[in-house]
Coordinates of C-alpha atoms in Angstrom, one line a residue:
M1 CA -20.9 9.6 57.2
T2 CA -18.3 11.2 55.0
L3 CA -16.1 12.0 58.1
R4 CA -16.6 8.5 59.5
L5 CA -15.4 6.9 56.2
G6 CA -12.4 9.2 56.1
E7 CA -11.5 8.5 59.7
L8 CA -11.9 4.7 59.2
L9 CA -9.5 4.9 56.2
I10 CA -7.0 6.8 58.3
E11 CA -7.4 4.4 61.2
K12 CA -6.6 1.5 59.0
R13 CA -3.6 3.4 57.5
I14 CA -5.0 3.2 54.0
I15 CA -4.8 7.0 53.5
T16 CA -3.0 9.8 55.4
P17 CA -4.7 12.8 57.1
R18 CA -3.1 15.0 54.4
E19 CA -4.6 12.9 51.6
L20 CA -8.1 13.0 53.3
E21 CA -7.8 16.8 53.5
L22 CA -6.9 17.0 49.7
A23 CA -9.8 14.7 48.9
L24 CA -12.3 16.7 50.9
K25 CA -11.3 19.9 49.1
E26 CA -11.7 18.1 45.7
Q27 CA -15.1 16.8 46.9
Q28 CA -16.3 20.3 47.5
K29 CA -15.5 21.2 43.9
T30 CA -16.9 18.2 42.2
K31 CA -19.8 17.3 44.6
K32 CA -18.9 13.6 44.1
L33 CA -18.9 11.0 46.9
L34 CA -15.8 10.9 49.0
G35 CA -15.0 7.3 47.9
E36 CA -15.2 8.2 44.3
V37 CA -12.8 11.2 44.9
L38 CA -10.3 9.1 46.8
I39 CA -10.3 6.4 44.0
G40 CA -10.0 9.0 41.3
M41 CA -7.1 10.7 43.0
G42 CA -5.3 7.4 43.3
F43 CA -5.2 7.4 47.1
V44 CA -7.0 4.0 47.3
T45 CA -8.0 1.3 44.9
E46 CA -11.7 0.6 44.2
R47 CA -11.4 -2.9 45.6
R48 CA -9.9 -1.7 49.0
M49 CA -12.5 1.1 49.2
L50 CA -15.4 -1.4 48.7
Q51 CA -13.9 -3.7 51.3
I52 CA -13.9 -0.8 53.8
L53 CA -17.4 0.2 52.9
A54 CA -18.6 -3.4 53.2
E55 CA -17.1 -3.5 56.8
Q56 CA -18.6 -0.1 57.6
Q57 CA -22.1 -0.8 56.4
G58 CA -22.3 -4.5 57.1
I59 CA -22.7 -5.5 53.5
P60 CA -20.7 -8.5 52.2
F61 CA -17.9 -7.9 49.7
L62 CA -17.7 -10.5 46.9
E63 CA -14.8 -11.4 44.5
L64 CA -17.3 -11.8 41.7
K65 CA -14.9 -13.5 39.3
N66 CA -14.6 -16.4 41.8
V67 CA -18.4 -16.8 42.2
S68 CA -20.7 -19.1 40.3
I69 CA -23.6 -17.1 39.0
D70 CA -27.1 -18.6 39.3
D71 CA -28.8 -19.0 35.9
K72 CA -32.2 -18.4 37.5
A73 CA -31.0 -15.0 38.8
V74 CA -29.8 -14.1 35.3
Q75 CA -33.1 -15.0 33.8
A76 CA -35.0 -13.0 36.5
V77 CA -33.2 -9.7 35.7
P78 CA -33.6 -8.1 32.2
A79 CA -30.5 -6.9 30.5
K80 CA -31.7 -3.3 30.4
F81 CA -31.4 -3.2 34.2
I82 CA -27.9 -4.6 34.1
W83 CA -26.4 -2.0 31.7
H84 CA -28.4 0.9 33.1
Y85 CA -27.6 0.4 36.8
K86 CA -24.2 -1.4 36.3
I87 CA -25.3 -4.3 38.5
M88 CA -25.1 -8.1 38.3
P89 CA -27.5 -10.7 39.7
V90 CA -25.7 -13.4 41.7
N91 CA -28.3 -15.9 43.0
I92 CA -32.0 -16.4 44.1
T93 CA -32.6 -18.1 47.5
D94 CA -36.0 -18.3 49.3
N95 CA -37.5 -15.5 47.2
V96 CA -34.5 -13.2 47.8
L97 CA -32.5 -11.9 44.8
T98 CA -28.9 -11.1 45.6
I99 CA -27.3 -8.5 43.3
A100 CA -23.7 -7.2 43.1
V101 CA -23.3 -3.4 43.0
S102 CA -20.3 -1.1 43.1
N103 CA -22.2 1.8 44.7
P104 CA -23.7 0.8 48.1
L105 CA -25.5 4.2 48.5
D106 CA -27.6 3.9 45.3
A107 CA -31.1 2.7 46.3
W108 CA -32.7 2.9 42.8
P109 CA -31.6 -0.6 41.6
V110 CA -33.1 -2.3 44.6
D111 CA -36.4 -0.4 44.4
D112 CA -36.8 -0.9 40.6
L113 CA -35.9 -4.6 40.7
E114 CA -38.3 -5.3 43.6
A115 CA -41.1 -3.6 41.7
H116 CA -40.2 -5.5 38.5
S117 CA -39.6 -9.0 39.9
G118 CA -41.7 -9.2 43.0
L119 CA -38.6 -10.5 44.9
R120 CA -36.9 -9.1 47.9
V121 CA -33.5 -7.7 46.7
E122 CA -30.3 -7.7 48.8
K123 CA -27.0 -6.1 47.8
V124 CA -23.4 -7.3 47.9
L125 CA -20.4 -5.2 46.9
A126 CA -18.1 -6.0 44.0
V127 CA -15.6 -4.2 41.8
S128 CA -17.3 -2.4 38.9
A129 CA -14.9 -4.0 36.3
D130 CA -15.8 -7.5 37.6
I131 CA -19.5 -6.6 37.4
M132 CA -19.2 -5.6 33.7
E133 CA -17.1 -8.6 32.9
A134 CA -19.7 -10.9 34.4
A135 CA -22.5 -9.0 32.6
R136 CA -20.8 -9.6 29.2
K137 CA -20.2 -13.2 30.0
Y138 CA -23.7 -14.1 31.1
Y139 CA -25.8 -11.7 29.1
G140 CA -23.6 -11.3 26.0
V141 CA -22.5 -8.4 23.8
G142 CA -25.3 -5.8 23.2
A143 CA -27.9 -7.7 25.3
D144 CA -29.7 -4.5 26.4
T145 CA -29.8 -3.3 22.8
I146 CA -31.2 -6.6 21.5
E147 CA -33.9 -6.5 24.1
R148 CA -35.0 -3.0 23.1
L149 CA -35.0 -3.9 19.4
L150 CA -37.0 -7.1 19.9
S151 CA -39.6 -5.2 21.9
N152 CA -40.2 -3.1 18.7
Q153 CA -40.2 -6.1 16.4
A154 CA -43.7 -5.5 15.2
E155 CA -42.8 -2.1 13.9
Y156 CA -40.1 -3.5 11.7
G157 CA -41.5 -6.9 10.8
I158 CA -38.6 -8.8 12.1
E159 CA -38.7 -12.5 11.2
K160 CA -36.6 -15.5 12.1
P161 CA -33.4 -15.9 10.0
E162 CA -34.5 -19.2 8.4
E163 CA -37.7 -17.6 7.2
K164 CA -37.8 -15.9 3.8
N165 CA -37.6 -12.2 4.1
D166 CA -37.7 -9.9 1.1
K167 CA -39.0 -6.8 2.9
V168 CA -36.2 -4.5 1.7
E169 CA -38.0 -1.4 3.0
D170 CA -38.2 -2.8 6.5
L171 CA -34.6 -3.8 6.5
E172 CA -33.5 -0.4 5.3
K173 CA -35.6 1.2 8.0
M174 CA -34.3 -1.3 10.7
S175 CA -30.6 -1.0 9.7
A176 CA -30.9 2.8 10.1
D177 CA -32.4 2.5 13.5
V178 CA -30.3 4.0 16.3
S179 CA -30.5 0.7 18.3
V180 CA -29.2 -1.4 15.4
I181 CA -26.4 1.0 14.8
R182 CA -25.6 0.8 18.5
L183 CA -25.6 -3.0 18.4
V184 CA -23.2 -3.2 15.5
N185 CA -21.0 -0.6 17.2
Q186 CA -21.0 -2.6 20.4
I187 CA -19.9 -5.7 18.5
L188 CA -17.1 -3.7 16.9
Q189 CA -16.1 -2.0 20.2
Q190 CA -15.9 -5.3 22.0
A191 CA -13.8 -6.8 19.3
I192 CA -11.3 -3.9 19.4
N193 CA -11.2 -4.1 23.2
D194 CA -10.4 -7.8 23.0
R195 CA -7.6 -7.1 20.5
A196 CA -9.4 -9.1 17.7
T197 CA -8.2 -8.9 14.2
D198 CA -11.3 -10.4 12.6
I199 CA -15.0 -10.7 13.4
H200 CA -16.9 -13.8 12.1
I201 CA -20.7 -13.6 11.9
E202 CA -22.1 -16.9 10.8
I203 CA -25.8 -18.0 10.5
F204 CA -26.9 -21.6 11.0
R205 CA -30.3 -23.3 11.1
K206 CA -31.2 -22.3 14.7
E207 CA -28.5 -19.9 15.8
L208 CA -26.2 -17.0 15.0
S209 CA -22.6 -17.4 15.9
L210 CA -20.3 -14.5 16.7
R211 CA -16.5 -15.3 16.9
Y212 CA -13.5 -13.1 17.3
R213 CA -10.0 -14.0 16.0
I214 CA -7.5 -13.0 18.7
D215 CA -3.8 -13.7 18.3
G216 CA -4.6 -16.0 15.3
I217 CA -7.1 -18.2 17.2
L218 CA -10.9 -18.0 16.9
Y219 CA -12.9 -17.6 20.1
D220 CA -16.7 -17.7 20.6
T221 CA -18.1 -14.5 21.9
S222 CA -21.0 -14.6 24.3
V223 CA -24.2 -13.1 22.7
P224 CA -27.9 -13.6 23.7
D225 CA -29.7 -16.3 21.8
A226 CA -32.2 -13.7 20.7
I227 CA -29.6 -12.1 18.4
K228 CA -30.5 -14.6 15.7
H229 CA -33.8 -12.7 15.2
L230 CA -31.8 -9.6 14.4
Y231 CA -29.5 -11.3 11.8
L232 CA -31.0 -9.6 8.8
P233 CA -30.9 -6.0 10.2
I234 CA -27.3 -6.6 11.4
V235 CA -26.2 -7.8 7.9
S236 CA -28.0 -4.9 6.3
R237 CA -26.3 -2.4 8.6
I238 CA -22.9 -3.8 7.9
K239 CA -23.6 -3.7 4.2
I240 CA -24.7 -0.1 4.3
M241 CA -21.6 0.8 6.3
S242 CA -19.3 -0.8 3.7
S243 CA -21.3 0.5 0.6
L244 CA -22.5 -2.9 -0.4
D245 CA -25.8 -3.9 -2.1
I246 CA -28.3 -4.9 0.7
V247 CA -30.7 -6.5 -1.8
E248 CA -28.1 -8.8 -3.4
R249 CA -27.8 -12.0 -1.3
R250 CA -26.8 -14.6 -4.0
I251 CA -23.2 -13.7 -4.7
P252 CA -20.1 -12.8 -2.6
Q253 CA -19.5 -9.1 -2.0
D254 CA -16.4 -7.2 -0.6
G255 CA -16.4 -3.7 0.8
R256 CA -14.7 -1.5 3.3
A257 CA -15.5 1.2 5.9
K258 CA -13.7 3.4 8.3
V259 CA -14.8 3.8 11.9
G260 CA -13.6 5.8 14.9
I261 CA -13.3 4.2 18.3
G262 CA -12.3 6.7 21.0
D263 CA -9.3 8.7 19.6
K264 CA -8.3 6.0 17.1
E265 CA -9.5 5.2 13.6
Y266 CA -9.8 1.7 12.2
E267 CA -10.4 0.5 8.6
L268 CA -12.8 -2.4 8.2
R269 CA -12.5 -4.9 5.3
V270 CA -15.9 -6.6 5.0
S271 CA -16.4 -9.8 3.1
V272 CA -20.0 -11.2 2.6
M273 CA -20.4 -14.8 1.4
P274 CA -23.7 -16.6 0.8
A275 CA -24.1 -19.8 2.8
L276 CA -26.8 -22.5 3.4
Y277 CA -28.9 -20.4 5.8
G278 CA -28.0 -16.9 4.8
E279 CA -25.0 -14.7 4.4
N280 CA -21.8 -15.1 6.5
I281 CA -19.7 -12.0 7.2
V282 CA -16.1 -11.6 8.1
I283 CA -14.8 -8.2 9.1
R284 CA -11.0 -7.6 9.2
I285 CA -10.1 -4.8 11.6
L286 CA -7.0 -2.8 10.6
P287 CA -5.6 0.3 12.4
T288 CA -5.3 3.2 9.9
T289 CA -1.8 4.0 11.3
M290 CA 0.9 1.4 11.9
L291 CA 4.6 1.6 12.6
F292 CA 6.5 -1.0 10.6
D293 CA 10.0 -1.8 11.8
I294 CA 12.1 -4.8 10.9
A295 CA 13.4 -4.8 14.5
N296 CA 9.9 -5.6 15.7
L297 CA 9.4 -8.7 13.5
G298 CA 10.9 -11.1 16.1
M299 CA 14.1 -12.0 14.2
S300 CA 17.3 -12.8 16.0
Q301 CA 20.3 -10.5 15.7
K302 CA 21.9 -13.0 13.3
E303 CA 18.8 -13.1 11.1
L304 CA 18.5 -9.3 11.2
A305 CA 22.1 -8.9 10.1
V306 CA 21.4 -11.3 7.1
L307 CA 18.2 -9.3 6.3
E308 CA 20.1 -6.0 6.4
Q309 CA 22.5 -7.3 3.9
L310 CA 19.7 -8.6 1.6
L311 CA 18.0 -5.2 1.7
E312 CA 21.2 -3.5 0.6
R313 CA 21.2 -5.4 -2.7
P314 CA 20.7 -3.2 -5.7
H315 CA 18.5 -5.7 -7.6
G316 CA 17.0 -9.2 -7.3
I317 CA 13.9 -10.7 -5.7
I318 CA 13.3 -11.5 -2.1
F319 CA 10.3 -13.8 -1.6
V320 CA 8.5 -14.1 1.7
T321 CA 6.6 -17.4 1.9
G322 CA 4.0 -18.9 4.2
P323 CA 0.3 -19.7 4.4
T324 CA -2.4 -17.1 4.7
G325 CA -2.3 -15.2 8.0
S326 CA 1.4 -15.9 8.7
G327 CA 2.3 -12.2 8.7
K328 CA 3.9 -11.9 5.2
T329 CA 2.3 -8.5 4.5
T330 CA 3.6 -7.0 7.7
T331 CA 7.1 -8.3 6.9
L332 CA 7.0 -6.8 3.4
Y333 CA 5.7 -3.4 4.7
S334 CA 8.6 -3.4 7.2
F335 CA 11.0 -3.9 4.3
L336 CA 9.5 -1.0 2.5
S337 CA 9.5 1.3 5.6
R338 CA 13.2 0.5 6.1
L339 CA 14.0 1.5 2.5
N340 CA 11.5 4.4 2.1
T341 CA 13.6 7.5 1.5
R342 CA 13.1 10.6 -0.7
Q343 CA 15.9 9.3 -2.9
R344 CA 14.0 6.1 -3.9
K345 CA 10.9 5.5 -5.9
I346 CA 8.8 2.7 -4.4
V347 CA 5.8 1.2 -6.2
T348 CA 3.5 -1.6 -5.0
I349 CA 0.7 -3.7 -6.4
E350 CA -1.5 -5.4 -3.8
D351 CA -4.7 -7.3 -3.3
P352 CA -5.9 -5.5 -1.3
V353 CA -3.9 -2.6 0.0
E354 CA -3.7 -3.4 3.7
Y355 CA -2.1 -0.2 5.0
E356 CA -1.2 3.2 3.5
L357 CA 2.5 4.0 3.4
K358 CA 3.4 7.6 3.1
G359 CA 5.6 8.3 0.1
V360 CA 4.9 4.9 -1.6
T361 CA 2.8 4.6 -4.7
Q362 CA 0.3 1.8 -4.0
T363 CA -2.0 0.2 -6.5
Q364 CA -4.8 -2.3 -5.8
V365 CA -5.7 -4.9 -8.3
N366 CA -9.3 -5.1 -9.6
P367 CA -10.1 -8.3 -11.7
N368 CA -13.5 -6.9 -12.6
I369 CA -11.8 -4.4 -15.0
N370 CA -8.9 -6.7 -15.9
L371 CA -6.5 -4.7 -13.6
T372 CA -4.4 -7.8 -12.7
F373 CA -0.9 -8.2 -11.2
S374 CA 0.6 -8.8 -14.7
V375 CA -1.2 -5.8 -16.3
V376 CA -0.1 -3.4 -13.6
L377 CA 3.4 -4.8 -13.5
R378 CA 4.0 -3.8 -17.1
S379 CA 2.8 -0.3 -16.4
M380 CA 4.9 0.0 -13.3
L381 CA 8.2 -0.2 -15.1
R382 CA 7.3 3.0 -17.0
H383 CA 7.2 4.9 -13.6
D384 CA 10.9 4.6 -13.1
P385 CA 10.8 2.6 -9.8
D386 CA 13.8 1.7 -7.7
I387 CA 12.0 -0.8 -5.6
M388 CA 8.8 -2.7 -6.3
M389 CA 6.5 -4.9 -4.3
V390 CA 4.2 -7.5 -5.9
G391 CA 1.7 -8.6 -3.4
E392 CA 1.7 -12.2 -4.6
V393 CA 3.1 -14.3 -7.4
R394 CA 0.2 -16.5 -8.4
D395 CA 0.8 -17.5 -12.0
Y396 CA 3.4 -17.9 -14.7
E397 CA 2.8 -14.5 -16.3
T398 CA 3.2 -12.6 -13.0
A399 CA 6.2 -14.6 -12.0
D400 CA 7.9 -14.1 -15.4
I401 CA 7.4 -10.3 -15.5
T402 CA 8.6 -10.1 -11.8
I403 CA 11.8 -12.0 -12.7
Q404 CA 12.4 -9.9 -15.8
T405 CA 12.0 -6.8 -13.7
A406 CA 14.6 -8.0 -11.2
L407 CA 17.0 -8.9 -14.0
T408 CA 16.7 -5.4 -15.4
G409 CA 18.1 -3.8 -12.2
H410 CA 15.2 -3.5 -9.7
L411 CA 14.9 -4.7 -6.2
V412 CA 11.6 -6.6 -5.9
F413 CA 9.7 -8.0 -2.9
S414 CA 6.9 -10.6 -3.3
T415 CA 5.2 -13.5 -1.6
L416 CA 4.5 -17.2 -2.3
H417 CA 2.3 -19.7 -0.6
T418 CA 4.7 -22.5 0.5
N419 CA 5.3 -24.5 3.6
D420 CA 9.0 -23.6 4.0
A421 CA 11.7 -21.5 2.3
V422 CA 13.1 -24.3 0.0
S423 CA 9.6 -25.0 -1.3
G424 CA 9.7 -21.6 -2.9
V425 CA 12.0 -23.0 -5.6
T426 CA 9.7 -25.9 -6.2
R427 CA 6.7 -23.6 -6.4
L428 CA 8.3 -21.3 -9.1
V429 CA 9.4 -24.4 -11.2
D430 CA 5.8 -25.7 -10.9
I431 CA 4.5 -22.4 -12.2
G432 CA 6.8 -22.8 -15.2
I433 CA 9.8 -20.7 -14.5
E434 CA 13.1 -22.0 -15.7
P435 CA 15.7 -22.9 -13.0
Y436 CA 18.3 -20.7 -14.5
L437 CA 16.0 -17.7 -14.2
I438 CA 15.4 -18.5 -10.5
A439 CA 19.1 -18.9 -9.8
S440 CA 20.0 -15.6 -11.5
S441 CA 17.2 -13.4 -10.1
V442 CA 16.2 -14.6 -6.6
E443 CA 18.3 -13.4 -3.7
A444 CA 16.5 -15.2 -0.8
F445 CA 13.4 -17.0 0.3
I446 CA 12.1 -16.1 3.8
A447 CA 9.6 -18.5 5.3
Q448 CA 7.7 -17.4 8.4
R449 CA 4.9 -18.2 10.8
L450 CA 3.3 -16.4 13.7
V451 CA 3.3 -17.8 17.2
R452 CA 1.6 -16.5 20.3
L453 CA 3.7 -15.0 23.1
I454 CA 3.3 -16.1 26.7
C455 CA 1.4 -13.6 28.8
N456 CA 3.9 -11.8 31.1
N457 CA 1.3 -11.3 33.8
C458 CA 0.8 -15.1 34.4
K459 CA 4.1 -16.6 33.1
E460 CA 5.4 -19.5 35.1
E461 CA 8.5 -21.7 34.8
Y462 CA 8.4 -25.5 34.4
R463 CA 10.5 -28.5 33.4
L464 CA 10.0 -29.4 29.7
P465 CA 8.9 -33.0 29.3
E466 CA 11.4 -35.3 27.5
E467 CA 8.9 -36.1 24.8
I468 CA 8.6 -32.4 23.9
C469 CA 12.4 -32.1 23.7
Q470 CA 12.5 -35.1 21.4
K471 CA 10.0 -33.6 19.0
F472 CA 12.4 -30.7 18.6
G473 CA 15.4 -33.0 18.2
M474 CA 16.7 -32.3 21.7
P475 CA 16.5 -35.8 23.3
E476 CA 18.8 -35.1 26.2
G477 CA 19.2 -32.2 28.6
K478 CA 22.1 -31.2 30.9
D479 CA 21.6 -34.2 33.3
G480 CA 21.1 -36.9 30.6
G481 CA 17.4 -36.3 30.8
A482 CA 14.9 -33.6 29.9
A483 CA 16.5 -30.8 32.0
Q484 CA 15.5 -27.9 29.8
T485 CA 13.5 -25.2 31.4
G486 CA 10.4 -23.8 29.7
Y487 CA 7.7 -21.3 30.4
R488 CA 3.9 -21.2 30.1
G489 CA 1.0 -18.9 31.0
K490 CA -1.3 -20.1 33.7
G491 CA -4.2 -18.0 32.4
C492 CA -5.3 -14.7 33.9
K493 CA -7.8 -11.9 33.4
V494 CA -5.3 -9.9 31.3
C495 CA -4.9 -12.7 28.7
N496 CA -8.6 -13.8 29.0
N497 CA -7.4 -17.1 30.6
T498 CA -5.6 -18.2 27.4
G499 CA -2.0 -17.9 28.8
Y500 CA -1.0 -15.9 25.6
M501 CA -0.8 -12.2 24.7
N502 CA 0.2 -10.9 21.3
R503 CA 2.3 -12.7 18.6
T504 CA 5.8 -12.7 17.1
G505 CA 7.3 -14.3 14.1
I506 CA 9.6 -17.4 13.6
Y507 CA 11.7 -17.4 10.5
E508 CA 13.7 -19.5 8.0
I509 CA 16.0 -17.6 5.6
L510 CA 17.3 -19.4 2.6
Q511 CA 20.0 -17.3 0.9
V512 CA 20.5 -18.2 -2.8
D513 CA 24.3 -18.3 -2.7
E514 CA 26.6 -20.1 -5.2
E515 CA 26.0 -23.5 -3.6
I516 CA 22.2 -23.2 -3.7
K517 CA 22.3 -21.8 -7.2
K518 CA 24.2 -24.9 -8.4
M519 CA 21.5 -27.1 -6.8
I520 CA 18.7 -25.1 -8.4
L521 CA 20.4 -25.4 -11.8
Q522 CA 20.8 -29.2 -11.3
K523 CA 17.1 -29.5 -10.3
T524 CA 18.1 -31.0 -6.9
S525 CA 15.3 -32.2 -4.7
S526 CA 14.0 -29.8 -2.1
D527 CA 14.9 -32.2 0.7
A528 CA 18.5 -32.4 -0.4
M529 CA 18.6 -28.6 -0.9
K530 CA 17.2 -28.1 2.6
H531 CA 19.9 -30.4 4.2
K532 CA 22.6 -28.4 2.3
A533 CA 21.2 -25.1 3.4
V534 CA 21.1 -26.2 7.1
A535 CA 24.7 -27.4 6.7
L536 CA 25.6 -23.9 5.4
G537 CA 24.0 -22.3 8.5
M538 CA 20.3 -21.9 7.7
R539 CA 18.1 -22.1 10.8
T540 CA 14.8 -23.8 10.2
L541 CA 11.4 -22.6 11.4
K542 CA 11.3 -25.3 14.1
Q543 CA 14.8 -24.4 15.3
D544 CA 13.9 -20.7 15.5
G545 CA 10.8 -21.7 17.4
W546 CA 12.8 -23.8 19.8
E547 CA 15.1 -20.9 20.6
K548 CA 12.1 -18.7 21.4
V549 CA 10.8 -21.5 23.6
L550 CA 14.1 -21.6 25.6
A551 CA 14.1 -17.8 25.7
G552 CA 10.7 -17.9 27.5
L553 CA 8.8 -16.1 24.7
T554 CA 6.5 -18.9 23.6
T555 CA 5.6 -22.6 24.3
P556 CA 6.6 -25.8 22.5
E557 CA 2.9 -26.5 21.9
E558 CA 2.5 -23.2 20.1
V559 CA 5.5 -23.8 17.8
L560 CA 4.3 -27.3 16.9
R561 CA 0.8 -25.8 16.2
V562 CA 2.2 -23.8 13.3
V563 CA 5.2 -25.8 12.1
Q564 CA 5.2 -29.3 10.6

């Protein structure tokens, strides 16, 4: 059969006689099937190989991602069979169960399923990656582990989430069980594979919700309904990982853990908050190593030139503004990385410390022991810093000390929560800072947002509608109508059918030059100040977003999602 397969592949000009010869020699060493060897050596793709095997053995080949899976078939096959044999049920017709397999020569799945279900089992061939994708979609993350755990529920005294459970000993025992550890690891692994930055585990009256935040958007993750019965052991396992109190369920708790996935390490920031039906958990996933470069922020060449000039200032404050999750911390870390040399002393105070920066003294606030921004700021000045970063200016005391620090010859970076750059002035005045102090200490306000990038794998060109152009202040195109060309993602397997992949920033830089200083001192309204700044050359968030739309980086809908 081996020679017949090889000859068939040569006959169809899929491989050459020389490639077959090399594959047969490799097969003698590894004792693997010839098809596996040919795929492993890159002489043929798995899809093409399965199509040839289907033709040779008279078994249908299925593009599984284009097939509608029968729910009855899914219910007929336990998850343990799916993950053990790497198979996927497709449908049940007239007492015949059809399953998709990637190895047509493996008879065990058919024999075991026929014995378990009492149905006659027939095989179709499908690509292994498509089989696993369908299994995750229809069975959910960790389905086999959940089945195994629930089969042992009597041993651990597992109860429904809504029921009162104070069996601490059982929860400790359960959370240390290899299967629970594996289940939590599977949830983490899937999140990292999906490029998620956050995992949201939420308990409601009759269900447990698992959502991943990918490129700033929350997506539901498929999990078996039965996972709700494992809610308490899952919470306990996560608490143990992050050194939290598993007995305390009445107050919020914050912890951290470090995990290794493959050859990479990730830091987990765990936040537990009591809700109506139990404790909700959010896990922030952070790589332990990150490269921060201002060239990767998404700024135009003009904005980068302005930023370079600002970073060369010997003293003053640069504020980065925007809502939570707009990438302010990454921007600040890029500034510090750009300036981090052995000739400079850099000190930061953060809440919390997101990433470790080599050569930078980083301090994390701790309100429980009165280690606040203002307290640490006073001590920082005695460490002879050249550059300082204050994670966030929240109150008058912190703002006042930060400004005094800048006035005494230090370059300071910090953040404010405002909607645009000009609102940074208003925010400082609201806190209680005098306008003359703002004018004399602040060098610039940089507002930013994060927008999703169009997936390059499924990007397509289209004509932007006139109403979209009007929303960006571009009512007419080249031909008197909406003749602007835009791009969008159709949705594909690579981007999980979202049409987007990764994110970049859009920016608005307000330089506090002499004209703006006069307006600050005169307490001019923010609207008038913004009009003046635009007249002086400031590009707004919406304008920067529109340029990225025309450049084919993002879509108008995405820019309008994050910009007023």
